[in-house]
C-alpha positions as protocol buffer text, in pm:
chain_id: "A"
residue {
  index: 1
  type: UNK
  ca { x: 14442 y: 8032 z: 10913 }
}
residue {
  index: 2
  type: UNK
  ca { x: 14252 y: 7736 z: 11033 }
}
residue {
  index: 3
  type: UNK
  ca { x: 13919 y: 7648 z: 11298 }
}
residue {
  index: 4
  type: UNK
  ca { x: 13735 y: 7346 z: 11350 }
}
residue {
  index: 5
  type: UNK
  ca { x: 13400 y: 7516 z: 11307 }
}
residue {
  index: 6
  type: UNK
  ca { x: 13346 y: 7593 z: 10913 }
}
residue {
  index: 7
  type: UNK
  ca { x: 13690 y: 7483 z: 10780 }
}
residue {
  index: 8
  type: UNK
  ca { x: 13875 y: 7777 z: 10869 }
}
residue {
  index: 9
  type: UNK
  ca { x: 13935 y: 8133 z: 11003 }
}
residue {
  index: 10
  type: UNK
  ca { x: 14150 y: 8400 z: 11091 }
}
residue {
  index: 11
  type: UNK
  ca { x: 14434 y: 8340 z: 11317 }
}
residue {
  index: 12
  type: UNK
  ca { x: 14605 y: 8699 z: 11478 }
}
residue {
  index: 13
  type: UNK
  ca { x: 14913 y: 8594 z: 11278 }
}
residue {
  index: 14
  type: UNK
  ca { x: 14750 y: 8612 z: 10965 }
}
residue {
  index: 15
  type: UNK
  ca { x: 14540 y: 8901 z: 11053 }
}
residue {
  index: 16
  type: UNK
  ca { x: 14862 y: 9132 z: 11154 }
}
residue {
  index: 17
  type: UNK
  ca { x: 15010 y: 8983 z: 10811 }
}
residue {
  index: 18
  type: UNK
  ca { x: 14701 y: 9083 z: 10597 }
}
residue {
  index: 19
  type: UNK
  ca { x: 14717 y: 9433 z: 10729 }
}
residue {
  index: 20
  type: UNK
  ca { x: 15105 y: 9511 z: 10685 }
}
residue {
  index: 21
  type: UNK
  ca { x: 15092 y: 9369 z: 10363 }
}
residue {
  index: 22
  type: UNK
  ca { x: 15290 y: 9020 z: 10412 }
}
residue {
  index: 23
  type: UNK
  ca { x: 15027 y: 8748 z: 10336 }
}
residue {
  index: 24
  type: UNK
  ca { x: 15074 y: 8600 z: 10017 }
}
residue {
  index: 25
  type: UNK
  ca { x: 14776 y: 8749 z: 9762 }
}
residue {
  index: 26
  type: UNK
  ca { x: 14607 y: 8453 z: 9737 }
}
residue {
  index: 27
  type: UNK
  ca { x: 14555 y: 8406 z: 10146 }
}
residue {
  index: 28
  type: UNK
  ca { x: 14475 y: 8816 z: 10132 }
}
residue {
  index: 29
  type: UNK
  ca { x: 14209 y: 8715 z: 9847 }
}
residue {
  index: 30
  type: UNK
  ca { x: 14083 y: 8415 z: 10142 }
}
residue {
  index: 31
  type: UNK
  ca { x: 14071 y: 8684 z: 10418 }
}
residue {
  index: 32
  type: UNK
  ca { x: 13868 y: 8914 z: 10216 }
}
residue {
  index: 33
  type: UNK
  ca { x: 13595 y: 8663 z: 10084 }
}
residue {
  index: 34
  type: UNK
  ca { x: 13591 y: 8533 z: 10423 }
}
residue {
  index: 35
  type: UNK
  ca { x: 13534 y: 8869 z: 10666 }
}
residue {
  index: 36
  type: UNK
  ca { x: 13242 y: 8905 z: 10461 }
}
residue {
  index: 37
  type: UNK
  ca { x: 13060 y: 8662 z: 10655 }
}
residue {
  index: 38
  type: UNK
  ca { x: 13224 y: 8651 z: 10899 }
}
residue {
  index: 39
  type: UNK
  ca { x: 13189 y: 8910 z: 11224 }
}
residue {
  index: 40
  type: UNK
  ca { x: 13391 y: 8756 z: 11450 }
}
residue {
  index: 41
  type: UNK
  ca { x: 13753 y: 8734 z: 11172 }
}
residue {
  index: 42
  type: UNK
  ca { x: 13647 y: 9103 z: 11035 }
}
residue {
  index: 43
  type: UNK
  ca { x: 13658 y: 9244 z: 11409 }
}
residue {
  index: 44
  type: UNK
  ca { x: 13996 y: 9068 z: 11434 }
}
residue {
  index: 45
  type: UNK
  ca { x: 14109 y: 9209 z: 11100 }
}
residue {
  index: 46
  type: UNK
  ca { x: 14012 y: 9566 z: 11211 }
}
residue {
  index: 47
  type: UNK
  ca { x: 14127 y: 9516 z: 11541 }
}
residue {
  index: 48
  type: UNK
  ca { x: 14468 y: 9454 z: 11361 }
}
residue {
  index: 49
  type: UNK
  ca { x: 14463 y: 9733 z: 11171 }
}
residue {
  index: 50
  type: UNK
  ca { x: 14398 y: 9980 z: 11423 }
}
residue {
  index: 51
  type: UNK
  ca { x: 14696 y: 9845 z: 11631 }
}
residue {
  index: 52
  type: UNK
  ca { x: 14889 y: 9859 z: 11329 }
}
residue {
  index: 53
  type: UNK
  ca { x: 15062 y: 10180 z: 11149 }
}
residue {
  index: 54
  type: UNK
  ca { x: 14805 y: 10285 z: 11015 }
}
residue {
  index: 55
  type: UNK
  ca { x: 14592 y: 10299 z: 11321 }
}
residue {
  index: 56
  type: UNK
  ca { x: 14641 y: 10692 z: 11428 }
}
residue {
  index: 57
  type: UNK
  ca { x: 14562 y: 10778 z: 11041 }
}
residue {
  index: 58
  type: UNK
  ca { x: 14220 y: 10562 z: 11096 }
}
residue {
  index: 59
  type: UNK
  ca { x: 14162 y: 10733 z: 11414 }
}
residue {
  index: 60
  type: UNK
  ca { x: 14250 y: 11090 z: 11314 }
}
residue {
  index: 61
  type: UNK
  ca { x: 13999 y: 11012 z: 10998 }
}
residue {
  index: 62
  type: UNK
  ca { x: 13781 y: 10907 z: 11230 }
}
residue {
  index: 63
  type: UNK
  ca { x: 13813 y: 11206 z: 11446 }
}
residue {
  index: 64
  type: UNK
  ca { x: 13737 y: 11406 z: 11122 }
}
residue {
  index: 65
  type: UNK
  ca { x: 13432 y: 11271 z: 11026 }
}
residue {
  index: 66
  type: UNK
  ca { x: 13292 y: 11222 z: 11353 }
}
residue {
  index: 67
  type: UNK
  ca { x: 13322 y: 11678 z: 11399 }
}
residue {
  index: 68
  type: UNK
  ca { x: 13203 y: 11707 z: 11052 }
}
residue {
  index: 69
  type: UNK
  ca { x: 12892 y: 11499 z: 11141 }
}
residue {
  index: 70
  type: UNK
  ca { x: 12582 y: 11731 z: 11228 }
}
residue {
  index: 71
  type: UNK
  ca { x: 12224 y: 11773 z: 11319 }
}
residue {
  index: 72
  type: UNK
  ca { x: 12044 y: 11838 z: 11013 }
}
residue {
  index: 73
  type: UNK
  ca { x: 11885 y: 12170 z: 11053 }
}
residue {
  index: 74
  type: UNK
  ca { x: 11525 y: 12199 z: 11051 }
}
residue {
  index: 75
  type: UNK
  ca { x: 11396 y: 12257 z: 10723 }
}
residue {
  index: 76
  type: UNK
  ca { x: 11130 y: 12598 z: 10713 }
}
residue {
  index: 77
  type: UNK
  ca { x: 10818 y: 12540 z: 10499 }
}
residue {
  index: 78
  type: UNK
  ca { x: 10776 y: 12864 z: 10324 }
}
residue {
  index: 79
  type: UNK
  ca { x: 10364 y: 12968 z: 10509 }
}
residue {
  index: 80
  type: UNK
  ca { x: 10261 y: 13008 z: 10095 }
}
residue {
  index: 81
  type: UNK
  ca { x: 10349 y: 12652 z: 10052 }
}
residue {
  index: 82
  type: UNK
  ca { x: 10213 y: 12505 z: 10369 }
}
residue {
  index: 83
  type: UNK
  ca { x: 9905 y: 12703 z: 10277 }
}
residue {
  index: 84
  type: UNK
  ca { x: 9900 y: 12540 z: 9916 }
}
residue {
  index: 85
  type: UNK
  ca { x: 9940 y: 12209 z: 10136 }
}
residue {
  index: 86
  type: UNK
  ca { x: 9650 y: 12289 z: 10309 }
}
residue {
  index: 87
  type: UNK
  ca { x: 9414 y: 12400 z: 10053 }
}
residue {
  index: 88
  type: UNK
  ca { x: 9535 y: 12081 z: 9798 }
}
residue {
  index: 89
  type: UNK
  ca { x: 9446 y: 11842 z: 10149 }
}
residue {
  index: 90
  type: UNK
  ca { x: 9123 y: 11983 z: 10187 }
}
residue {
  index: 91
  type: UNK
  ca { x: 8966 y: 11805 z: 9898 }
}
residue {
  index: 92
  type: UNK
  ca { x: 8799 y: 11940 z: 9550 }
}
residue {
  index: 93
  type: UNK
  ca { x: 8528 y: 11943 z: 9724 }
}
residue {
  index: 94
  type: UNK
  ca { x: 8601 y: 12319 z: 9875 }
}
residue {
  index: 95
  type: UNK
  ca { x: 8702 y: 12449 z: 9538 }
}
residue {
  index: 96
  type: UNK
  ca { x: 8390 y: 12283 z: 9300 }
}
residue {
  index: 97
  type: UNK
  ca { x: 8043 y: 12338 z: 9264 }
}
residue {
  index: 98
  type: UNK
  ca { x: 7926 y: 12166 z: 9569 }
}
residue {
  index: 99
  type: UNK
  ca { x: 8041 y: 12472 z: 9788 }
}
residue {
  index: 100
  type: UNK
  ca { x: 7822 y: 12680 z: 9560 }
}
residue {
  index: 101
  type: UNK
  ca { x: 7548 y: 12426 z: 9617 }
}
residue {
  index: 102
  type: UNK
  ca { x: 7585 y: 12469 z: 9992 }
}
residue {
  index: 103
  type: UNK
  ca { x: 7544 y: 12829 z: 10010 }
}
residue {
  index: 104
  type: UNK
  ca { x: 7253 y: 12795 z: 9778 }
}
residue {
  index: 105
  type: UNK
  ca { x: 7076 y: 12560 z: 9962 }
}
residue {
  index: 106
  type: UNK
  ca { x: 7142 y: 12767 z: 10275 }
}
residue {
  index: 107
  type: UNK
  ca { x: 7041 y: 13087 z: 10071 }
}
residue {
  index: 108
  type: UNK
  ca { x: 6745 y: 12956 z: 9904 }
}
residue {
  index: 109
  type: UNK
  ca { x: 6634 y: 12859 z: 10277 }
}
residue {
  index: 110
  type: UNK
  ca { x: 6627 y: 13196 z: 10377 }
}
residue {
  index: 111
  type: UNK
  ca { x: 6521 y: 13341 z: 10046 }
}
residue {
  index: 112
  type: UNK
  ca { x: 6223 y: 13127 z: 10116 }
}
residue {
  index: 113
  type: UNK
  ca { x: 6134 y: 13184 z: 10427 }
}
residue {
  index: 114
  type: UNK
  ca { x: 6188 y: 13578 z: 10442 }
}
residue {
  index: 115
  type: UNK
  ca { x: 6129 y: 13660 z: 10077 }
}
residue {
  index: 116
  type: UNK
  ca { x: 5835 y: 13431 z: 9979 }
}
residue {
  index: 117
  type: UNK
  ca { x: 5710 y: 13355 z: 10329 }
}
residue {
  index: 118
  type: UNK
  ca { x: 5732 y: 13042 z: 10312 }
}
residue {
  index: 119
  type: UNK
  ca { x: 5619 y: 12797 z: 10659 }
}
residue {
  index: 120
  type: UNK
  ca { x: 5787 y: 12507 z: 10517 }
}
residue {
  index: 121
  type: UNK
  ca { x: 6176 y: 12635 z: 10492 }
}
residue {
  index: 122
  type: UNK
  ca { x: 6304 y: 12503 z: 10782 }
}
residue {
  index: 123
  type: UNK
  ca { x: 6154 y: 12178 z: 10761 }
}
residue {
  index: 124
  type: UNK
  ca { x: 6290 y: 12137 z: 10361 }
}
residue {
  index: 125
  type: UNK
  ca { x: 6641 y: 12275 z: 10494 }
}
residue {
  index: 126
  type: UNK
  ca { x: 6657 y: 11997 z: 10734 }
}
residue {
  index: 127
  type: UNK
  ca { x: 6503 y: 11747 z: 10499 }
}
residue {
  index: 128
  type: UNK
  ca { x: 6842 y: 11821 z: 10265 }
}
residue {
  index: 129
  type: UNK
  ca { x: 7073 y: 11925 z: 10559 }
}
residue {
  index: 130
  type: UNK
  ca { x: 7169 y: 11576 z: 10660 }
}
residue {
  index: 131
  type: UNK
  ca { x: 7270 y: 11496 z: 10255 }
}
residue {
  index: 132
  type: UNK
  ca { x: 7467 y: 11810 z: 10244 }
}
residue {
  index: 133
  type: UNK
  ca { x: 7827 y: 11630 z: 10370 }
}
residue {
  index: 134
  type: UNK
  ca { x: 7722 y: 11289 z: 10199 }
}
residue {
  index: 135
  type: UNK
  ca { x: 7739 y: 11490 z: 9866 }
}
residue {
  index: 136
  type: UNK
  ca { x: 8049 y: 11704 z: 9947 }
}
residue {
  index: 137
  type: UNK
  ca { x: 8224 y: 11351 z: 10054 }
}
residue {
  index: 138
  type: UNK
  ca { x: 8143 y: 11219 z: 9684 }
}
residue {
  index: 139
  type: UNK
  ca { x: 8303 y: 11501 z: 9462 }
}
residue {
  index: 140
  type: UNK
  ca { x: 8607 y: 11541 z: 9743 }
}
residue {
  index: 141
  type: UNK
  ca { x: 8766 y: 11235 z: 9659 }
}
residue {
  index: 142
  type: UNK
  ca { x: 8851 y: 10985 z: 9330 }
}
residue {
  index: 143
  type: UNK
  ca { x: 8932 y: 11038 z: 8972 }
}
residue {
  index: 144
  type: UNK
  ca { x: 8628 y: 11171 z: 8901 }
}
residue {
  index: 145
  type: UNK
  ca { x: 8680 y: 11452 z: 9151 }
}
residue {
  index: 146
  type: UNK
  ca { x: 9008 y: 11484 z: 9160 }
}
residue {
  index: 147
  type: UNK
  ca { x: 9288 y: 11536 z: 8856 }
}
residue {
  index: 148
  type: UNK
  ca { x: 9567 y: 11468 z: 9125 }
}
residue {
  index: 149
  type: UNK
  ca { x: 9400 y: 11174 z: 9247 }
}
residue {
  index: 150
  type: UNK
  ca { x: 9683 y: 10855 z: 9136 }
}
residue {
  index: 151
  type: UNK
  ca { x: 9924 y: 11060 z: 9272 }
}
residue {
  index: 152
  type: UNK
  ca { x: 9753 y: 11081 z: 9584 }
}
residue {
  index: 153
  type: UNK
  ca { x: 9672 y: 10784 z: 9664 }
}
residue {
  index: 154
  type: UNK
  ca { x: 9996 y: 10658 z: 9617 }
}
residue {
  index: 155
  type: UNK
  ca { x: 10132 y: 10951 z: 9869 }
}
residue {
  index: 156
  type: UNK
  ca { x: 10211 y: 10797 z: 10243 }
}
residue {
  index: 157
  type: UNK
  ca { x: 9893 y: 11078 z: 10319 }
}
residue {
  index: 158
  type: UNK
  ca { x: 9664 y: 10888 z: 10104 }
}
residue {
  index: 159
  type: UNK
  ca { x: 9395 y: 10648 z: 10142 }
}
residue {
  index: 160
  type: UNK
  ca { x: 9176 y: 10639 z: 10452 }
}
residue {
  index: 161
  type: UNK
  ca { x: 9393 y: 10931 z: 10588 }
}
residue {
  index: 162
  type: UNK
  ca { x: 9342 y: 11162 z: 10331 }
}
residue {
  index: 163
  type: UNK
  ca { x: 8961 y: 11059 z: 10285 }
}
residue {
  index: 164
  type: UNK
  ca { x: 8889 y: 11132 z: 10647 }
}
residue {
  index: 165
  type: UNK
  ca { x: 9085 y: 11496 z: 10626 }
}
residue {
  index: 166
  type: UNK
  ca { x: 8869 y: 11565 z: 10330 }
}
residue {
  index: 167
  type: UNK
  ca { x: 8559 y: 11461 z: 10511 }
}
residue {
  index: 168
  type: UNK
  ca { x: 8655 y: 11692 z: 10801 }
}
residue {
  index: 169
  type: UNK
  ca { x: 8706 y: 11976 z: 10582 }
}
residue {
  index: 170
  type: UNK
  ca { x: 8317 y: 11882 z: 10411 }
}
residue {
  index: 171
  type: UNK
  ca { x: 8202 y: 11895 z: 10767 }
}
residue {
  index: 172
  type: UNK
  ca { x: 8342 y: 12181 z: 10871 }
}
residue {
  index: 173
  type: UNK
  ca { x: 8226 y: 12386 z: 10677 }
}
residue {
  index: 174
  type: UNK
  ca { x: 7884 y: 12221 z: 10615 }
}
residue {
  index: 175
  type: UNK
  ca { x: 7748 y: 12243 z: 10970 }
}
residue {
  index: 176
  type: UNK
  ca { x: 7793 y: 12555 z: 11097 }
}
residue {
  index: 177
  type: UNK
  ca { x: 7651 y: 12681 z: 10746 }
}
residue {
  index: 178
  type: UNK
  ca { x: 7384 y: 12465 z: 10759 }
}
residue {
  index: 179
  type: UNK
  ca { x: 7292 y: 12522 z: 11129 }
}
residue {
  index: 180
  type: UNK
  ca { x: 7334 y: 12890 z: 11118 }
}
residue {
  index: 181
  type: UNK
  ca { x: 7064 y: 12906 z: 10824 }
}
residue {
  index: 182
  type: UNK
  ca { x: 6841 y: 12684 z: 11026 }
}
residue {
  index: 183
  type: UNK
  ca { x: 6883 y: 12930 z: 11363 }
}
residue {
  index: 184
  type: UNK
  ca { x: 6849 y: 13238 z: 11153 }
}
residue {
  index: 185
  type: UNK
  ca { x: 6529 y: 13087 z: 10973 }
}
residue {
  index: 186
  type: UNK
  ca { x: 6175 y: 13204 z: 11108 }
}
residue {
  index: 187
  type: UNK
  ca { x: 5984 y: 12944 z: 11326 }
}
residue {
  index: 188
  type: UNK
  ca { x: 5831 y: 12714 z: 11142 }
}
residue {
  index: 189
  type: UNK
  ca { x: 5404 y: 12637 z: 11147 }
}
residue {
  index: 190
  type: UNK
  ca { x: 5368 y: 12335 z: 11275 }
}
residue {
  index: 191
  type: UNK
  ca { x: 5698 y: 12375 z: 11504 }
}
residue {
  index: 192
  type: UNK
  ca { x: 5928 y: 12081 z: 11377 }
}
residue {
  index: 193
  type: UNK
  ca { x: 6263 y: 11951 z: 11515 }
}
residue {
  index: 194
  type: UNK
  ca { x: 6546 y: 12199 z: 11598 }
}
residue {
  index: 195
  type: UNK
  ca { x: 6784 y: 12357 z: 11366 }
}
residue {
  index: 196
  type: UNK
  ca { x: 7057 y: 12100 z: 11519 }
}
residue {
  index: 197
  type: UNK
  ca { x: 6839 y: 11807 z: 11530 }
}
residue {
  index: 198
  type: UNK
  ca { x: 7020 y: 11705 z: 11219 }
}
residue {
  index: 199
  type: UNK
  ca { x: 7388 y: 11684 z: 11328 }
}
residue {
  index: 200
  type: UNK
  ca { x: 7371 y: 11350 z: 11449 }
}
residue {
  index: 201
  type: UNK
  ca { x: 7140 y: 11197 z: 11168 }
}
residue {
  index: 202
  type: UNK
  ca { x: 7394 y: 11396 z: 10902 }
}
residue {
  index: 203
  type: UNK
  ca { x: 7722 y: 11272 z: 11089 }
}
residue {
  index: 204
  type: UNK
  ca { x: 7577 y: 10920 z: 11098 }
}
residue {
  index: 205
  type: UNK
  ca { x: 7496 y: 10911 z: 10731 }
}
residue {
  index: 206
  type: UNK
  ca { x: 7855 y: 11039 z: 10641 }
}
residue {
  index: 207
  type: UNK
  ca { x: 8010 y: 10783 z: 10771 }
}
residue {
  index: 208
  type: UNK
  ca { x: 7770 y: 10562 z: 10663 }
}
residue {
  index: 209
  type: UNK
  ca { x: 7860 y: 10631 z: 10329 }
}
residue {
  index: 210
  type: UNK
  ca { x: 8215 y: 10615 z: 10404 }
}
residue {
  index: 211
  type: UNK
  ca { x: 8188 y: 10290 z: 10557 }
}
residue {
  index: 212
  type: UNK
  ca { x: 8021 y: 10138 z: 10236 }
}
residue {
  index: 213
  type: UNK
  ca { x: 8254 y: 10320 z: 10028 }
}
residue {
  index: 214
  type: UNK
  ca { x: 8470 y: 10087 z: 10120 }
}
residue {
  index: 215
  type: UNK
  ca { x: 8319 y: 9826 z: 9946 }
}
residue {
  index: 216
  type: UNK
  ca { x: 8166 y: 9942 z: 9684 }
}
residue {
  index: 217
  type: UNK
  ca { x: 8374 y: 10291 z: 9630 }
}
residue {
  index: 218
  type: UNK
  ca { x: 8244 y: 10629 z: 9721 }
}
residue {
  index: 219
  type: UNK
  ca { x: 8053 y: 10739 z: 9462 }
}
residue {
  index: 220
  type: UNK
  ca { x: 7798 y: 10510 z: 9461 }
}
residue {
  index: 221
  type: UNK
  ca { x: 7794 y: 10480 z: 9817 }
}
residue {
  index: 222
  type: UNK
  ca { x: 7706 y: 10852 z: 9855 }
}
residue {
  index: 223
  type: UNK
  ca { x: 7425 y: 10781 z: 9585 }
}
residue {
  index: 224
  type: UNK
  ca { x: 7291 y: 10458 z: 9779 }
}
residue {
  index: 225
  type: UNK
  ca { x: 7287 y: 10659 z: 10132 }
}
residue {
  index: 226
  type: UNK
  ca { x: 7132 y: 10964 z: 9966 }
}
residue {
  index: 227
  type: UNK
  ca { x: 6877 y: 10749 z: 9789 }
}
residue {
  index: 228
  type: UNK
  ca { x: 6763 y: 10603 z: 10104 }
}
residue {
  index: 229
  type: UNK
  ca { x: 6760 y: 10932 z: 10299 }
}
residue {
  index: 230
  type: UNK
  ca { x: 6525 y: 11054 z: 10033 }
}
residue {
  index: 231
  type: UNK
  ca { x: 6322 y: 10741 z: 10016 }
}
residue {
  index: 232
  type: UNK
  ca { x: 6296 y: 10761 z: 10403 }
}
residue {
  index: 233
  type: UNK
  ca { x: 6204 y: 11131 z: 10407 }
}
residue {
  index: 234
  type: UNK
  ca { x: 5966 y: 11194 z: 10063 }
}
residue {
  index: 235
  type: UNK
  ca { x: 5769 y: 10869 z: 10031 }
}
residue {
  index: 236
  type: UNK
  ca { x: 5594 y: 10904 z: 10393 }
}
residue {
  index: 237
  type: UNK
  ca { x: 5540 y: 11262 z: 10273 }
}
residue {
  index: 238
  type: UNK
  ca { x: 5418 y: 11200 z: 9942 }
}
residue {
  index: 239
  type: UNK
  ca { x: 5219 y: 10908 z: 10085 }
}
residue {
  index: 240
  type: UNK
  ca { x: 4970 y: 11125 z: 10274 }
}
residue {
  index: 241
  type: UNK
  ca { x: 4795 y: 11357 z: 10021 }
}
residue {
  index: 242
  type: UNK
  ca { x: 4783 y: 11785 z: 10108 }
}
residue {
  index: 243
  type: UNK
  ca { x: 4954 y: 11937 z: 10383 }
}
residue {
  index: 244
  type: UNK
  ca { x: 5316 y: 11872 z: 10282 }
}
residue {
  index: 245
  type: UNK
  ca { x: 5483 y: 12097 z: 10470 }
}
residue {
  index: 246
  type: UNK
  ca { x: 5335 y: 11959 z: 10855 }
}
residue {
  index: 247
  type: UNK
  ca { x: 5322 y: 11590 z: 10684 }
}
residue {
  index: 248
  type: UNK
  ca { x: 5738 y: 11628 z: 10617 }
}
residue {
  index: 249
  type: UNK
  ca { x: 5768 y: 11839 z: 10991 }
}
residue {
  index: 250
  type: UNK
  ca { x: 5635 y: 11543 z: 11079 }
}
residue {
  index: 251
  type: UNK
  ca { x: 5820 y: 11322 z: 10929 }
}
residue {
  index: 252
  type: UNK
  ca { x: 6135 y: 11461 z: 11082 }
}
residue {
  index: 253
  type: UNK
  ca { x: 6037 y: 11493 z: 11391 }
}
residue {
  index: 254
  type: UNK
  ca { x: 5980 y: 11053 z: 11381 }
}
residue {
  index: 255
  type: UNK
  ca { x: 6358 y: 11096 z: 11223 }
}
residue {
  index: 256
  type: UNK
  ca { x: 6532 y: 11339 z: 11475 }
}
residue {
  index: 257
  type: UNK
  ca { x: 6351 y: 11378 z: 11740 }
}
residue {
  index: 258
  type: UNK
  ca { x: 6205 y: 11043 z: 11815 }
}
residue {
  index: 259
  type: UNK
  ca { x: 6452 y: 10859 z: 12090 }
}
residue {
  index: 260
  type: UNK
  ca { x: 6459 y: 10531 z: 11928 }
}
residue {
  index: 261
  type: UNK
  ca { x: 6574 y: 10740 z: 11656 }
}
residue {
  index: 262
  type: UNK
  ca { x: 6829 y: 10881 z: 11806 }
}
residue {
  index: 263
  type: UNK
  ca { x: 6937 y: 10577 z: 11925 }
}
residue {
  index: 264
  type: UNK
  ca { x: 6928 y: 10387 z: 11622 }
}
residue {
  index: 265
  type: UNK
  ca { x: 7146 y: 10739 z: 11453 }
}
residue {
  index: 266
  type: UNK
  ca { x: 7407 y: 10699 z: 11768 }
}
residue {
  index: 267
  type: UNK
  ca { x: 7447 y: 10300 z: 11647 }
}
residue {
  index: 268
  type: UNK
  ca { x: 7476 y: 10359 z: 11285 }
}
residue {
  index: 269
  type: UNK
  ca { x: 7762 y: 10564 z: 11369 }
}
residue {
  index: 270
  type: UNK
  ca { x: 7901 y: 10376 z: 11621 }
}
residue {
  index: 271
  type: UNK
  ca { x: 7917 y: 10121 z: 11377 }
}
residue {
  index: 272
  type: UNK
  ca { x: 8060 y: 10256 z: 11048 }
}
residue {
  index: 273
  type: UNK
  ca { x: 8308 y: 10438 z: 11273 }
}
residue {
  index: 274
  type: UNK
  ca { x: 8415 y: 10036 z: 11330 }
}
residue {
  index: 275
  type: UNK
  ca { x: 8380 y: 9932 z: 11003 }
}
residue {
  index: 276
  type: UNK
  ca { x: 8602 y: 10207 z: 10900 }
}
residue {
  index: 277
  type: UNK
  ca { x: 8868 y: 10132 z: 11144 }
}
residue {
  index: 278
  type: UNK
  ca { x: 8847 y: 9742 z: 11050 }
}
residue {
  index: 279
  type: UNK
  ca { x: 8891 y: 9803 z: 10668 }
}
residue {
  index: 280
  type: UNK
  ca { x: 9095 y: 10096 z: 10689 }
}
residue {
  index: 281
  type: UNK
  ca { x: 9342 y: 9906 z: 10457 }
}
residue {
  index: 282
  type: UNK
  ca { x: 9076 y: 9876 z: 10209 }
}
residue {
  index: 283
  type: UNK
  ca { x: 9044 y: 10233 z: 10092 }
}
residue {
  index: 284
  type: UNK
  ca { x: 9438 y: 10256 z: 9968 }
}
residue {
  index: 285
  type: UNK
  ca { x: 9325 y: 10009 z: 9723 }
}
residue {
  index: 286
  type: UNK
  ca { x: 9017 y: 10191 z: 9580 }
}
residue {
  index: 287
  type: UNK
  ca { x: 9022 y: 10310 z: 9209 }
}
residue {
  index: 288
  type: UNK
  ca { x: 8667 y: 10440 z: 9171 }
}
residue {
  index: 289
  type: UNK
  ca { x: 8621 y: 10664 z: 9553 }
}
C-alpha cells in the first residue's frame, strides 16, 4: 500500500487481501481509516469485493432491495381535515367579532336608509367601507389575534405567506358584502361616488397597512392607516358647519372619484405591493403583527 500523492493508498493486492480476509489487522485497520476519505481506494475496495466471493451475495442483496424499493403512495387528506386546514388558514379574523362588525355595518346601512330614511347611508357606508379590510387584517393575524400564532409563524406557511392568505380571505369576503349593501342601498341626495368607487381606495389602504406592518407590526399599522383615513374623511366634513351628509358626498367624491385621486390610490398600491415584495423576509420575524 503505497502512492506518492498523500503518503499512501490502496494497491489491488492489498485491496483483494482486505476483502478475503488476508491483510494483517493492523493494514485492515489502515484501509478502513483510509477509504473514508478516500473515493478513489473505497471504489477499489468495493470493486474487490464484488469480484470476490462474496460478490453474487452483494448482488443478489442488491437485487432484493432494489424490488422492495417503491413509490410512496400518495397520501389522501381526509376532506374534514383539509377543511379544518382551510378554515385554521383563513385567519381569526372569519371566526371573531369583526365578521359580526361587517354585517353590521352593512346592515345598519340598509337599516338606515330603508328603515329611518336616511339620504346619507350610502355616503357613511363608503366613508367606513374602505377601513372595513384594514380592520379585519389587524385581528387576523399576531398573538393578540391569534392563540396558535408561535406555532404559526414558525410553520414553512407562515410569515408573509400566511399574512397575505389571511388578507385574501378579509377581502373576500369584505367586498362583495360591502359592495352589495352599497348597490342595494337607495340613491343617495346629493348623488355621491358609486357603490364600487371604494375598491381601489380600500385595496390600496390594505396594503398600505401591510406594507407598514412591516415595520412597525400590524396592529398599529392598521390603527395609523385607519387614523388617517378618518382624519382625511371627517375633518373636511366637520370643517364646514351643517349639511353633513352632501359636505362628506363631497368629500368622497374629491377621494374616489377625482382622477388625480385615482391616480395617486393606483400608486399607493403599486407601491406597498413593492415594499411588500422587498421586505417579505421581514414579516417571519414579527412578534407583535
Amino acid at each position: 500500500m503505497s502512492g506518492p500523492d498523500t503518503g499512501w493508498h490502496v494497491t489491488e493486492g492489498a485491496a483483494a487481501r482486505y476483502v478475503d480476509g488476508t491483510l494483517p489487522e493492523p493494514d485492515g485497520w489502515s484501509v478502513e481509516r483510509h477509504v473514508e476519505s478516500c473515493a478513489a481506494c473505497a471504489v477499489r475496495v468495493s470493486g474487490a469485493a464484488r469480484a470476490g466471493a462474496a460478490g453474487p451475495v452483494l448482488a443478489d442483496v442488491r437485487a432484493a432491495l432494489l424490488a422492495d424499493v417503491r413509490a410512496p403512495e400518495p397520501v389522501r387528506v381526509p376532506a374534514a381535515r383539509r377543511l379544518g386546514r382551510l378554515w385554521w388558514s383563513v385567519g381569526p379574523a372569519l371566526r371573531g367579532p369583526w365578521l359580526i362588525a361587517l354585517f353590521a355595518v352593512a346592515a345598519g346601512a340598509l337599516g338606515l336608509g330603508y328603515g329611518a330614511g336616511y339620504a346619507g347611508a350610502g355616503p357613511l357606508l363608503l366613508a367606513l367601507a374602505p377601513v372595513m379590510p384594514v380592520a379585519g387584517v389587524a385581528v387576523s393575524y399576531g398573538r393578540h389575534a391569534d392563540p396558535l400564532h408561535e406555532i404559526a409563524a414558525a410553520s414553512p406557511s407562515g410569515g408573509l405567506r400566511l399574512v397575505l392568505v389571511r388578507t385574501l380571505a378579509v377581502l373576500a369576503v369584505s367586498l362583495p358584502v360591502l359592495t352589495a349593501a352599497g348597490l342595494l342601498l337607495p340613491a343617495a341626495h346629493p348623488p355621491g361616488p358609486g357603490p364600487a368607487a371604494w375598491l381601489l381606495p380600500g385595496l390600496a389602504l390594505t396594503l398600505a397597512a401591510l406594507a407598514l406592518g412591516g415595520w412597525i407590526g400590524c396592529r398599529a399599522a392598521t390603527c395609523v392607516v385607519g387614523a388617517g383615513w378618518a382624519a382625511a374623511v371627517a375633518l373636511p366634513t366637520a370643517a364646514v358647519p351643517g349639511a353633513a351628509t352632501a359636505r362628506l358626498a363631497e368629500q368622497l367624491s374629491l377621494c374616489f372619484d377625482n382622477p388625480a385621486a385615482r391616480t395617486g390610490w393606483a400608486a399607493a398600491l403599486v407601491v406597498s405591493a413593492a415594499l411588500i415584495a422587498v421586505r417579505r423576509s421581514a414579516y417571519d420575524r414579527l412578534e407583535t403583527m
